[in-house]
Amino acid sequence: MTLWRQVLSALHDDSLDDAEREAIVARGAAQLAARRAPEGHQPTPDDVMGIAFSEFAILLDADTARTALNHSAHR
């Protein structure tokens, strides 16, 4: 399943706990942050948290955002 299908599913899947949902949404937000970052700049956890809130109405903590950035950097 693509990341975006996972994100959409996570937003509507009541069987997921909050930590699972946040991790999936964080990966999507990290990918968006990387795509939106100016050339030569790396996205920050604050960028990921802002996108998660503005695009998905999910509040992430800095650790979850940082983990998602590290995950996306290794792909």
Tab-separated table of N, CA and C in Angstrom:
chain	number	residue	atom	x	y	z
A	1	MET	N	0.851	-1.172	0.000
A	1	MET	CA	0.000	0.000	0.000
A	1	MET	C	0.902	1.242	0.000
A	2	THR	N	0.545	2.208	-0.817
A	2	THR	CA	1.346	3.431	-0.871
A	2	THR	C	1.191	4.218	0.429
A	3	LEU	N	2.145	5.080	0.672
A	3	LEU	CA	2.111	5.892	1.888
A	3	LEU	C	0.825	6.698	1.970
A	4	TRP	N	0.384	7.270	0.862
A	4	TRP	CA	-0.803	8.133	0.916
A	4	TRP	C	-2.063	7.350	1.185
A	5	ARG	N	-2.136	6.130	0.699
A	5	ARG	CA	-3.285	5.280	1.047
A	5	ARG	C	-3.244	4.932	2.534
A	6	GLN	N	-2.031	4.692	3.052
A	6	GLN	CA	-1.885	4.399	4.475
A	6	GLN	C	-2.321	5.586	5.319
A	7	VAL	N	-1.917	6.791	4.903
A	7	VAL	CA	-2.303	7.994	5.645
A	7	VAL	C	-3.817	8.164	5.635
A	8	LEU	N	-4.429	8.069	4.474
A	8	LEU	CA	-5.886	8.215	4.392
A	8	LEU	C	-6.605	7.159	5.205
A	9	SER	N	-6.114	5.937	5.140
A	9	SER	CA	-6.714	4.854	5.930
A	9	SER	C	-6.552	5.121	7.419
A	10	ALA	N	-5.369	5.564	7.820
A	10	ALA	CA	-5.105	5.811	9.240
A	10	ALA	C	-6.016	6.893	9.806
A	11	LEU	N	-6.344	7.879	8.993
A	11	LEU	CA	-7.196	8.966	9.464
A	11	LEU	C	-8.623	8.499	9.748
A	12	HIS	N	-9.022	7.384	9.150
A	12	HIS	CA	-10.409	6.920	9.296
A	12	HIS	C	-10.529	5.553	9.954
A	13	ASP	N	-9.414	4.947	10.334
A	13	ASP	CA	-9.427	3.590	10.894
A	13	ASP	C	-9.480	3.652	12.414
A	14	ASP	N	-10.639	3.315	12.965
A	14	ASP	CA	-10.816	3.358	14.413
A	14	ASP	C	-10.115	2.220	15.138
A	15	SER	N	-9.621	1.233	14.391
A	15	SER	CA	-8.946	0.111	15.050
A	15	SER	C	-7.501	0.452	15.420
A	16	LEU	N	-6.953	1.528	14.863
A	16	LEU	CA	-5.584	1.937	15.194
A	16	LEU	C	-5.565	2.710	16.507
A	17	ASP	N	-4.513	2.495	17.287
A	17	ASP	CA	-4.372	3.336	18.473
A	17	ASP	C	-3.717	4.659	18.057
A	18	ASP	N	-3.710	5.609	18.964
A	18	ASP	CA	-3.199	6.949	18.630
A	18	ASP	C	-1.752	6.917	18.163
A	19	ALA	N	-0.916	6.109	18.799
A	19	ALA	CA	0.508	6.065	18.433
A	19	ALA	C	0.695	5.558	17.011
A	20	GLU	N	-0.052	4.518	16.628
A	20	GLU	CA	0.050	3.992	15.256
A	20	GLU	C	-0.415	5.033	14.249
A	21	ARG	N	-1.541	5.659	14.537
A	21	ARG	CA	-2.093	6.681	13.636
A	21	ARG	C	-1.105	7.835	13.475
A	22	GLU	N	-0.559	8.298	14.590
A	22	GLU	CA	0.381	9.418	14.541
A	22	GLU	C	1.644	9.060	13.767
A	23	ALA	N	2.136	7.846	13.920
A	23	ALA	CA	3.350	7.437	13.197
A	23	ALA	C	3.119	7.433	11.695
A	24	ILE	N	1.963	6.950	11.259
A	24	ILE	CA	1.658	6.905	9.829
A	24	ILE	C	1.482	8.319	9.277
A	25	VAL	N	0.723	9.132	9.981
A	25	VAL	CA	0.512	10.515	9.538
A	25	VAL	C	1.831	11.278	9.551
A	26	ALA	N	2.670	11.019	10.532
A	26	ALA	CA	3.973	11.694	10.603
A	26	ALA	C	4.835	11.367	9.389
A	27	ARG	N	4.795	10.116	8.930
A	27	ARG	CA	5.569	9.761	7.738
A	27	ARG	C	5.061	10.531	6.520
A	28	GLY	N	3.743	10.663	6.409
A	28	GLY	CA	3.187	11.450	5.303
A	28	GLY	C	3.572	12.917	5.406
A	29	ALA	N	3.494	13.459	6.613
A	29	ALA	CA	3.860	14.861	6.817
A	29	ALA	C	5.348	15.082	6.550
A	30	ALA	N	6.179	14.119	6.918
A	30	ALA	CA	7.618	14.235	6.654
A	30	ALA	C	7.894	14.245	5.161
A	31	GLN	N	7.164	13.422	4.422
A	31	GLN	CA	7.355	13.400	2.976
A	31	GLN	C	6.922	14.738	2.361
A	32	LEU	N	5.793	15.268	2.815
A	32	LEU	CA	5.354	16.579	2.323
A	32	LEU	C	6.361	17.664	2.690
A	33	ALA	N	6.872	17.616	3.913
A	33	ALA	CA	7.848	18.622	4.345
A	33	ALA	C	9.101	18.567	3.472
A	34	ALA	N	9.538	17.375	3.138
A	34	ALA	CA	10.726	17.233	2.285
A	34	ALA	C	10.465	17.790	0.887
A	35	ARG	N	9.274	17.551	0.368
A	35	ARG	CA	8.940	18.054	-0.969
A	35	ARG	C	8.775	19.564	-0.990
A	36	ARG	N	8.326	20.126	0.124
A	36	ARG	CA	8.067	21.569	0.186
A	36	ARG	C	9.275	22.385	0.630
A	37	ALA	N	10.285	21.727	1.144
A	37	ALA	CA	11.474	22.451	1.627
A	37	ALA	C	12.197	23.089	0.442
A	38	PRO	N	12.703	24.292	0.643
A	38	PRO	CA	13.489	24.924	-0.423
A	38	PRO	C	14.685	24.046	-0.783
A	39	GLU	N	15.094	24.128	-2.021
A	39	GLU	CA	16.226	23.324	-2.478
A	39	GLU	C	17.442	23.578	-1.593
A	40	GLY	N	18.074	22.504	-1.175
A	40	GLY	CA	19.250	22.600	-0.334
A	40	GLY	C	18.958	22.667	1.155
A	41	HIS	N	17.691	22.679	1.538
A	41	HIS	CA	17.307	22.736	2.946
A	41	HIS	C	16.640	21.432	3.358
A	42	GLN	N	16.954	20.986	4.549
A	42	GLN	CA	16.330	19.796	5.108
A	42	GLN	C	15.130	20.208	5.958
A	43	PRO	N	14.037	19.452	5.889
A	43	PRO	CA	12.890	19.780	6.746
A	43	PRO	C	13.228	19.502	8.209
A	44	THR	N	12.568	20.212	9.084
A	44	THR	CA	12.780	20.068	10.521
A	44	THR	C	11.581	19.378	11.164
A	45	PRO	N	11.739	18.903	12.391
A	45	PRO	CA	10.572	18.360	13.098
A	45	PRO	C	9.437	19.385	13.200
A	46	ASP	N	9.779	20.660	13.362
A	46	ASP	CA	8.737	21.697	13.405
A	46	ASP	C	7.961	21.766	12.094
A	47	ASP	N	8.646	21.595	10.964
A	47	ASP	CA	7.966	21.570	9.664
A	47	ASP	C	6.974	20.411	9.610
A	48	VAL	N	7.425	19.251	10.059
A	48	VAL	CA	6.570	18.054	10.044
A	48	VAL	C	5.362	18.255	10.960
A	49	MET	N	5.592	18.790	12.154
A	49	MET	CA	4.483	19.015	13.083
A	49	MET	C	3.483	20.018	12.511
A	50	GLY	N	3.985	21.067	11.866
A	50	GLY	CA	3.100	22.069	11.266
A	50	GLY	C	2.256	21.494	10.144
A	51	ILE	N	2.867	20.688	9.300
A	51	ILE	CA	2.126	20.075	8.194
A	51	ILE	C	1.109	19.068	8.723
A	52	ALA	N	1.494	18.272	9.707
A	52	ALA	CA	0.556	17.301	10.282
A	52	ALA	C	-0.681	18.010	10.825
A	53	PHE	N	-0.462	19.162	11.455
A	53	PHE	CA	-1.593	19.897	12.007
A	53	PHE	C	-2.420	20.569	10.919
A	54	SER	N	-1.760	21.264	10.004
A	54	SER	CA	-2.513	22.029	9.000
A	54	SER	C	-3.173	21.146	7.946
A	55	GLU	N	-2.540	20.051	7.577
A	55	GLU	CA	-3.079	19.195	6.518
A	55	GLU	C	-3.968	18.065	7.033
A	56	PHE	N	-3.646	17.560	8.241
A	56	PHE	CA	-4.334	16.367	8.735
A	56	PHE	C	-5.028	16.559	10.077
A	57	ALA	N	-4.919	17.756	10.675
A	57	ALA	CA	-5.516	18.068	11.978
A	57	ALA	C	-5.059	17.089	13.060
A	58	ILE	N	-3.767	16.744	13.014
A	58	ILE	CA	-3.169	15.845	14.001
A	58	ILE	C	-2.025	16.586	14.685
A	59	LEU	N	-2.023	16.582	16.006
A	59	LEU	CA	-0.921	17.163	16.764
A	59	LEU	C	0.126	16.091	17.004
A	60	LEU	N	1.339	16.343	16.556
A	60	LEU	CA	2.445	15.409	16.755
A	60	LEU	C	3.416	15.992	17.763
A	61	ASP	N	4.100	15.108	18.483
A	61	ASP	CA	5.178	15.595	19.337
A	61	ASP	C	6.475	15.583	18.528
A	62	ALA	N	7.480	16.247	19.054
A	62	ALA	CA	8.745	16.392	18.327
A	62	ALA	C	9.429	15.051	18.088
A	63	ASP	N	9.327	14.128	19.033
A	63	ASP	CA	9.965	12.819	18.857
A	63	ASP	C	9.349	12.046	17.694
A	64	THR	N	8.037	12.078	17.579
A	64	THR	CA	7.360	11.390	16.477
A	64	THR	C	7.745	12.022	15.144
A	65	ALA	N	7.793	13.344	15.112
A	65	ALA	CA	8.186	14.053	13.884
A	65	ALA	C	9.633	13.731	13.510
A	66	ARG	N	10.507	13.706	14.494
A	66	ARG	CA	11.928	13.411	14.247
A	66	ARG	C	12.095	11.979	13.727
A	67	THR	N	11.378	11.040	14.324
A	67	THR	CA	11.436	9.643	13.876
A	67	THR	C	10.968	9.531	12.436
A	68	ALA	N	9.885	10.230	12.089
A	68	ALA	CA	9.371	10.196	10.718
A	68	ALA	C	10.378	10.778	9.737
A	69	LEU	N	11.049	11.861	10.125
A	69	LEU	CA	12.080	12.436	9.255
A	69	LEU	C	13.225	11.465	9.051
A	70	ASN	N	13.654	10.808	10.113
A	70	ASN	CA	14.735	9.825	9.996
A	70	ASN	C	14.311	8.665	9.122
A	71	HIS	N	13.064	8.245	9.236
A	71	HIS	CA	12.544	7.150	8.409
A	71	HIS	C	12.547	7.542	6.943
A	72	SER	N	12.104	8.773	6.653
A	72	SER	CA	12.031	9.213	5.256
A	72	SER	C	13.418	9.464	4.681
A	73	ALA	N	14.386	9.807	5.503
A	73	ALA	CA	15.748	10.058	5.029
A	73	ALA	C	16.438	8.752	4.596
A	74	HIS	N	15.988	7.649	5.145
A	74	HIS	CA	16.593	6.354	4.827
A	74	HIS	C	15.904	5.637	3.681
A	75	ARG	N	14.996	6.303	3.014
A	75	ARG	CA	14.266	5.674	1.898
A	75	ARG	C	14.828	6.115	0.599
